[in-house]
CSV table of C-alpha atoms in Angstrom, one decimal:
chain,number,residue,atom,x,y,z
A,29,MET,CA,42.0,-68.9,-32.2
A,30,ALA,CA,44.5,-66.4,-33.5
A,31,THR,CA,44.2,-62.9,-32.0
A,32,THR,CA,43.1,-60.6,-34.3
A,33,GLY,CA,44.9,-57.0,-34.1
A,34,HIS,CA,41.6,-55.4,-32.9
A,35,GLU,CA,41.5,-57.6,-30.5
A,36,HIS,CA,44.4,-57.0,-28.8
A,37,THR,CA,43.4,-53.5,-29.6
A,38,VAL,CA,40.4,-53.5,-27.6
A,39,LYS,CA,42.2,-55.8,-24.9
A,40,ALA,CA,45.0,-53.2,-24.0
A,41,PHE,CA,42.8,-50.7,-24.3
A,42,ASP,CA,40.5,-52.2,-21.7
A,43,GLU,CA,44.2,-52.8,-19.1
A,44,ASP,CA,45.4,-49.5,-19.8
A,45,ILE,CA,42.0,-47.6,-18.5
A,46,LYS,CA,41.9,-50.5,-15.5
A,47,HIS,CA,46.0,-49.2,-14.9
A,48,LEU,CA,43.8,-45.1,-15.2
A,49,ARG,CA,41.3,-46.1,-12.2
A,50,ALA,CA,43.8,-48.0,-10.4
A,51,LEU,CA,46.1,-44.6,-10.7
A,52,ILE,CA,43.0,-42.1,-9.4
A,53,SER,CA,42.6,-45.0,-6.4
A,54,GLN,CA,46.1,-44.6,-5.4
A,55,MET,CA,46.0,-41.5,-5.4
A,56,GLY,CA,42.5,-40.6,-3.6
A,57,GLY,CA,43.7,-43.1,-0.7
A,58,LEU,CA,46.8,-41.0,-0.4
A,59,ALA,CA,44.5,-37.9,-0.5
A,60,GLU,CA,41.8,-39.5,2.1
A,61,GLU,CA,44.8,-40.4,4.3
A,62,ALA,CA,46.2,-37.1,3.5
A,63,ILE,CA,43.5,-35.2,5.2
A,64,ARG,CA,43.2,-37.8,8.0
A,65,ASP,CA,46.8,-37.1,9.1
A,66,ALA,CA,46.4,-33.3,8.9
A,67,MET,CA,43.6,-33.1,11.0
A,68,ILE,CA,45.1,-35.5,13.5
A,69,ALA,CA,48.5,-33.6,13.4
A,70,LEU,CA,46.0,-30.2,14.1
A,71,GLN,CA,44.2,-32.2,17.0
A,72,ARG,CA,47.2,-33.1,18.3
A,73,GLY,CA,49.4,-30.5,17.9
A,74,ASP,CA,51.6,-33.0,15.7
A,75,THR,CA,54.0,-31.3,14.7
A,76,LYS,CA,56.4,-34.6,13.4
A,77,LEU,CA,53.1,-35.7,11.6
A,78,ALA,CA,51.6,-32.6,10.0
A,79,LYS,CA,55.6,-32.4,8.3
A,80,GLU,CA,54.9,-36.3,7.6
A,81,VAL,CA,52.0,-35.2,5.4
A,82,ARG,CA,53.3,-32.0,3.4
A,83,ARG,CA,56.2,-35.1,3.0
A,84,LYS,CA,53.7,-37.6,1.6
A,85,ASP,CA,52.4,-35.2,-0.9
A,86,LYS,CA,54.9,-35.7,-3.4
A,87,ALA,CA,53.9,-38.9,-3.4
A,88,ILE,CA,50.3,-38.0,-4.5
A,89,ASP,CA,52.3,-35.2,-7.3
A,90,ALA,CA,53.9,-38.1,-8.8
A,91,ILE,CA,51.0,-39.9,-9.3
A,92,GLU,CA,49.2,-37.2,-10.9
A,93,ALA,CA,51.9,-36.9,-13.3
A,94,GLU,CA,52.0,-41.0,-14.5
A,95,VAL,CA,48.2,-40.2,-15.0
A,96,GLU,CA,48.8,-37.6,-17.4
A,97,LYS,CA,51.4,-39.5,-19.4
A,98,LEU,CA,49.3,-42.1,-19.7
A,99,ALA,CA,46.1,-40.3,-20.4
A,100,VAL,CA,47.8,-38.2,-23.1
A,101,ARG,CA,49.8,-41.9,-24.8
A,102,VAL,CA,45.9,-44.0,-24.6
A,103,ILE,CA,44.5,-40.6,-26.5
A,104,ALA,CA,47.3,-41.0,-29.4
A,105,LEU,CA,47.5,-44.6,-30.0
A,106,ARG,CA,44.3,-46.1,-29.0
A,107,ALA,CA,42.2,-43.3,-30.5
A,108,PRO,CA,39.3,-44.0,-27.9
A,109,MET,CA,35.8,-42.6,-29.4
A,110,ALA,CA,32.6,-41.4,-27.3
A,111,ASP,CA,32.3,-42.9,-23.9
A,112,ASP,CA,35.9,-44.2,-23.9
A,113,LEU,CA,37.3,-40.8,-24.4
A,114,ARG,CA,35.5,-39.5,-21.9
A,115,GLU,CA,36.4,-41.9,-19.3
A,116,VAL,CA,40.7,-40.8,-20.2
A,117,VAL,CA,39.4,-37.2,-20.2
A,118,ALA,CA,38.0,-37.9,-17.0
A,119,ALA,CA,40.9,-39.7,-15.4
A,120,LEU,CA,43.2,-37.0,-16.3
A,121,LYS,CA,40.8,-34.1,-15.1
A,122,ILE,CA,40.5,-36.1,-11.4
A,123,ALA,CA,43.8,-36.8,-11.0
A,124,ALA,CA,44.7,-32.3,-11.5
A,125,VAL,CA,41.7,-32.3,-9.0
A,126,ILE,CA,43.4,-34.9,-6.4
A,127,GLU,CA,45.9,-33.3,-6.5
A,128,ARG,CA,44.6,-30.2,-5.0
A,129,ILE,CA,42.9,-32.1,-2.6
A,130,GLY,CA,46.2,-33.2,-1.4
A,131,ASP,CA,47.8,-29.9,-1.5
A,132,TYR,CA,44.6,-28.5,0.6
A,133,ALA,CA,45.1,-31.7,3.4
A,134,LYS,CA,49.4,-30.1,3.0
A,135,ASN,CA,48.1,-26.6,3.5
A,136,ILE,CA,46.3,-28.1,6.9
A,137,ALA,CA,48.9,-29.1,7.8
A,138,LYS,CA,51.0,-25.9,7.7
A,139,ARG,CA,48.6,-24.6,10.6
A,140,THR,CA,49.5,-27.0,12.8
A,141,PRO,CA,52.8,-25.3,14.8
A,142,LEU,CA,50.8,-21.9,14.1
A,143,ILE,CA,47.3,-23.2,15.6
A,144,HIS,CA,50.1,-24.4,18.3
A,145,ALA,CA,52.3,-22.1,19.2
A,146,SER,CA,51.3,-20.4,21.9
A,147,ASP,CA,50.2,-21.3,25.2
A,148,GLY,CA,47.3,-20.3,25.6
A,149,GLU,CA,43.6,-21.8,26.1
A,150,ARG,CA,42.4,-24.5,23.9
A,151,ILE,CA,40.4,-23.3,21.1
A,152,GLU,CA,36.5,-25.1,21.2
A,153,ALA,CA,36.1,-24.6,17.4
A,154,ILE,CA,38.8,-27.5,16.9
A,155,SER,CA,36.9,-30.5,17.8
A,156,LEU,CA,34.6,-29.5,15.6
A,157,LEU,CA,36.6,-29.2,12.6
A,158,PRO,CA,38.1,-33.2,12.5
A,159,ALA,CA,33.9,-33.9,12.0
A,160,MET,CA,33.9,-31.4,9.5
A,161,ALA,CA,36.5,-32.7,7.6
A,162,GLN,CA,35.5,-36.7,7.8
A,163,MET,CA,32.4,-35.4,6.2
A,164,ALA,CA,34.6,-34.1,3.4
A,165,GLY,CA,36.6,-37.3,3.1
A,166,ASP,CA,34.1,-39.2,2.9
A,167,MET,CA,32.7,-37.6,-0.1
A,168,VAL,CA,36.4,-38.2,-1.5
A,169,HIS,CA,36.0,-41.5,-1.1
A,170,ASP,CA,32.7,-42.3,-2.4
A,171,VAL,CA,33.0,-39.9,-5.5
A,172,LEU,CA,36.3,-42.3,-6.7
A,173,ASP,CA,34.2,-45.1,-5.7
A,174,ALA,CA,31.8,-43.7,-8.4
A,175,PHE,CA,34.7,-43.1,-10.7
A,176,SER,CA,35.6,-46.9,-10.4
A,177,ALA,CA,32.1,-48.2,-11.3
A,178,ARG,CA,30.8,-45.2,-13.6
A,179,ASP,CA,28.3,-44.8,-11.0
A,180,ALA,CA,26.3,-41.6,-12.3
A,181,GLU,CA,23.5,-41.9,-9.5
A,182,ALA,CA,26.4,-42.5,-6.7
A,183,ALA,CA,27.7,-39.0,-8.7
A,184,ILE,CA,24.9,-37.1,-7.8
A,185,ARG,CA,24.1,-38.2,-4.2
A,186,VAL,CA,27.6,-36.5,-3.9
A,187,SER,CA,27.0,-33.5,-5.3
A,188,GLU,CA,23.7,-33.5,-2.8
A,189,ARG,CA,26.2,-33.5,0.2
A,190,ASP,CA,27.8,-30.8,-0.3
A,191,ALA,CA,25.0,-28.2,0.8
A,192,ARG,CA,25.6,-30.0,4.1
A,193,LEU,CA,29.1,-29.2,4.1
A,194,ASP,CA,28.6,-25.7,3.3
A,195,ASP,CA,26.2,-25.7,6.0
A,196,PHE,CA,28.6,-27.1,8.6
A,197,TYR,CA,31.2,-24.7,7.3
A,198,ASP,CA,29.0,-21.5,7.9
A,199,SER,CA,28.4,-22.8,11.5
A,200,ILE,CA,32.2,-23.2,12.8
A,201,PHE,CA,32.4,-20.0,10.4
A,202,ARG,CA,30.4,-18.2,13.5
A,203,THR,CA,31.3,-19.5,16.2
A,204,LEU,CA,34.9,-18.8,15.2
A,205,VAL,CA,34.1,-15.3,14.7
A,206,THR,CA,32.3,-15.1,18.2
A,207,TYR,CA,35.2,-16.2,19.4
A,208,MET,CA,37.5,-14.0,18.6
A,209,VAL,CA,35.3,-11.0,19.2
A,210,GLU,CA,34.8,-12.3,22.7
A,211,ASN,CA,39.0,-12.9,22.9
A,212,PRO,CA,41.0,-10.3,21.5
A,213,ARG,CA,44.0,-12.2,22.4
A,214,THR,CA,42.9,-15.1,19.9
A,215,ILE,CA,43.1,-13.7,16.6
A,216,SER,CA,45.9,-15.6,15.7
A,217,GLU,CA,45.1,-18.6,15.9
A,218,VAL,CA,41.1,-18.3,15.0
A,219,ALA,CA,43.0,-17.1,12.0
A,220,HIS,CA,44.3,-19.8,11.2
A,221,LEU,CA,41.6,-22.2,12.4
A,222,LEU,CA,39.4,-19.7,9.7
A,223,PHE,CA,41.5,-21.2,7.1
A,224,VAL,CA,42.0,-24.8,7.7
A,225,ALA,CA,37.8,-24.6,7.5
A,226,LYS,CA,37.7,-22.9,4.5
A,227,ASN,CA,40.6,-26.3,3.0
A,228,ILE,CA,38.5,-28.5,4.7
A,229,GLU,CA,34.8,-26.5,2.5
A,230,ARG,CA,36.8,-25.9,-0.5
A,231,ILE,CA,37.8,-29.9,-0.6
A,232,GLY,CA,34.1,-30.6,-0.3
A,233,ASP,CA,33.8,-28.4,-3.7
A,234,HIS,CA,36.5,-30.5,-5.3
A,235,ALA,CA,34.4,-33.2,-4.5
A,236,THR,CA,31.8,-31.9,-6.2
A,237,ASN,CA,33.6,-30.9,-9.3
A,238,VAL,CA,34.6,-35.0,-9.8
A,239,ALA,CA,30.9,-36.3,-9.2
A,240,GLU,CA,30.1,-33.9,-12.0
A,241,MET,CA,33.0,-35.4,-14.0
A,242,VAL,CA,31.6,-38.5,-13.2
A,243,TYR,CA,28.3,-38.2,-14.0
A,244,PHE,CA,29.6,-36.5,-17.5
A,245,ALA,CA,31.7,-39.1,-18.0
A,246,ALA,CA,29.0,-42.0,-17.8
A,247,THR,CA,25.7,-40.2,-19.1
A,248,GLY,CA,27.8,-38.0,-21.7
A,249,GLN,CA,25.3,-35.1,-20.2
A,250,TYR,CA,25.9,-32.3,-18.0
A,251,LEU,CA,25.0,-33.2,-14.0
A,252,ALA,CA,23.5,-29.2,-14.2
A,253,ASP,CA,21.4,-30.7,-17.3
A,254,ARG,CA,20.0,-32.9,-15.5
A,255,ASP,CA,19.5,-30.7,-12.1
A,256,THR,CA,17.4,-28.1,-14.8
A,257,ASP,CA,14.9,-30.7,-16.1
A,258,THR,CA,14.3,-32.1,-12.6
A,259,ALA,CA,13.1,-28.9,-11.5
A,260,GLU,CA,10.9,-28.4,-15.0
A,261,ASN,CA,9.4,-31.6,-14.4
């Protein structure tokens, strides 16, 4: 049986959507790797690995540009409607967020030589940051899985974890400030560690932003509206 023009268009659109999801997944994998490697570099004082994290950030930027081109082409040529359009727009926005997450990992890597510049005693809070970064990285991983599966409930679960990450940040912030007050000679190093902690906290915020986009793409409703309804019931 011959393929109709409509069937061909639908098949082509499905292929474009699969490609968009694959690009987002690829970006996410690179961002997760960047977070992990940046923290390893920070712990070990590995300036070579820190430079590698910064170099690889260009790959994330390149994929974001590819996502933008494909999303614009899909909207222009396929004229998607309703939930299909939401998914394309979500992919476009999510790519921009992942690019920012990659930037945060790159910023952390930039701090490695500055934190390890002195030969002073090791600041114990450095050992706490990888656990915080793991939590943030897991949020990124899980929310991108939710996007791929169009799983609104999984997106909600990711957004709910942001409060725990914020609490972790607050605890590390207090620990570092106390240490800095008690050891004034460490002010410079502690300031850099505070910057790292804040960057990790922002990664969690961005994962939550992606969760909101995933929820909207899957349901057509805003996640905040669901929270309001739940509170009223």
